[in-house]
C-alpha angles and dihedrals in degrees: 000000000000122000125195111247115253113203114208110198117198119196104205123199128156093323101114094138092061100037102089090052090054094046094046090051086055092050091049094056114128090218110099103208109062126149111199120205121179124186116188113202098215093290113203093208124061099283093126093052094049091052094048094047093048093051091049096047097042099037089219114154114249136164103219124189124184119204114218090207132030109262102173136253097285092050090047095051091044091057091048086055092045090052095043114099098180128115088239130041128206119180118200137189114239092241098052132095131219126212113238096247095040095106098036089054094042091052093048088051092052087052090049094049099046135220096315090064105095098175142014123206133185134182126262136191126249123242136179135232089286096046097256117147108253095175130000095220127045090192095056094040092057101033121003092188088074103038102086096049110018108206125248138191113029107016100183097108094039088048091054092044093059108279110150117196115207100238093207090062094039116096122182129207114241095233088060094053093048090047095055103036139228128336114273101249093192089073124085091215119031101187100090098042091050096047089050093051094047091049090062091064112020138031126253118222125206116220104204101226141089104247107164151013126253108204121218121198142141093283094049117127091238089065107032103037109040094132095047092048089052090048090055091059092051090055090048093050093053093055082075096207099142120114132209131008096282095058093041092050090052090045093055092046094052089046089057090051097051092047090051088050094046089054092046089054090053094245111190094232094046096129092052093046093048093047093052089047089053094050089049101043103021088217114159092221089060091055091048092050087049094055092044092049091049090054088048096245112152125235090238093055087048089053091051091047094051094036093235 
């Protein structure tokens, strides 16, 4: 029996302590046709040694690339995608874990949904640095509004309204990647931009299962790169590729949220970001935040004054 190849691309950076757990979870997949690609983004810990030792000891085939200079997460995952040859592509952070039947069930879902389906996503649990469960559902943890009935089809509005897709359990059809073009390497985080572009041309399907573990620790992007994540959305918004009043309303709503979060995180360009958000949304609170930022008043002080 012939099985379509699924390429699993791992972007590795300074997560040596978690790598073997992830690599073993790839090796434990019940699906028989997996291509493993690992790109290390010039880690300063012993990540390279960990990958090389694991490959040598297990004999598991892996395409392993090492960057001589740090290039960032988007370029690293972009290279994983370029190296991948499979019919389906899954990009995974080097601190996450895959459940054994994730890929088998995902491919079966693609077969069931047909060629218009460009991506399949499932839920996952949250775990801490030690591997202990923090929350049983990624979708419910990050936005309960979408947890009971995860959206399918065109996800542009849900994504702009706060739907977070767990990357480790989201697999994309190669034709969809080729149709929308390469990752935007000017962004700090590539996920949202890519999901929006795929949604314009293909459907997303939800696989109702918990099929992996998203690890949260002190080096996670949600803790260490809040400003860069907000900056990525400003860049996405300025592309202006939204269509119709519903998409633009959702995009402006998200713009206001990101501007507020940028101000709250004491971003150095908060006045400019808030003024841009006010001009786009005409929301009074954006004007208030802009004025406070211009006066050097921190967001925390404003919250205390208003009792928020």
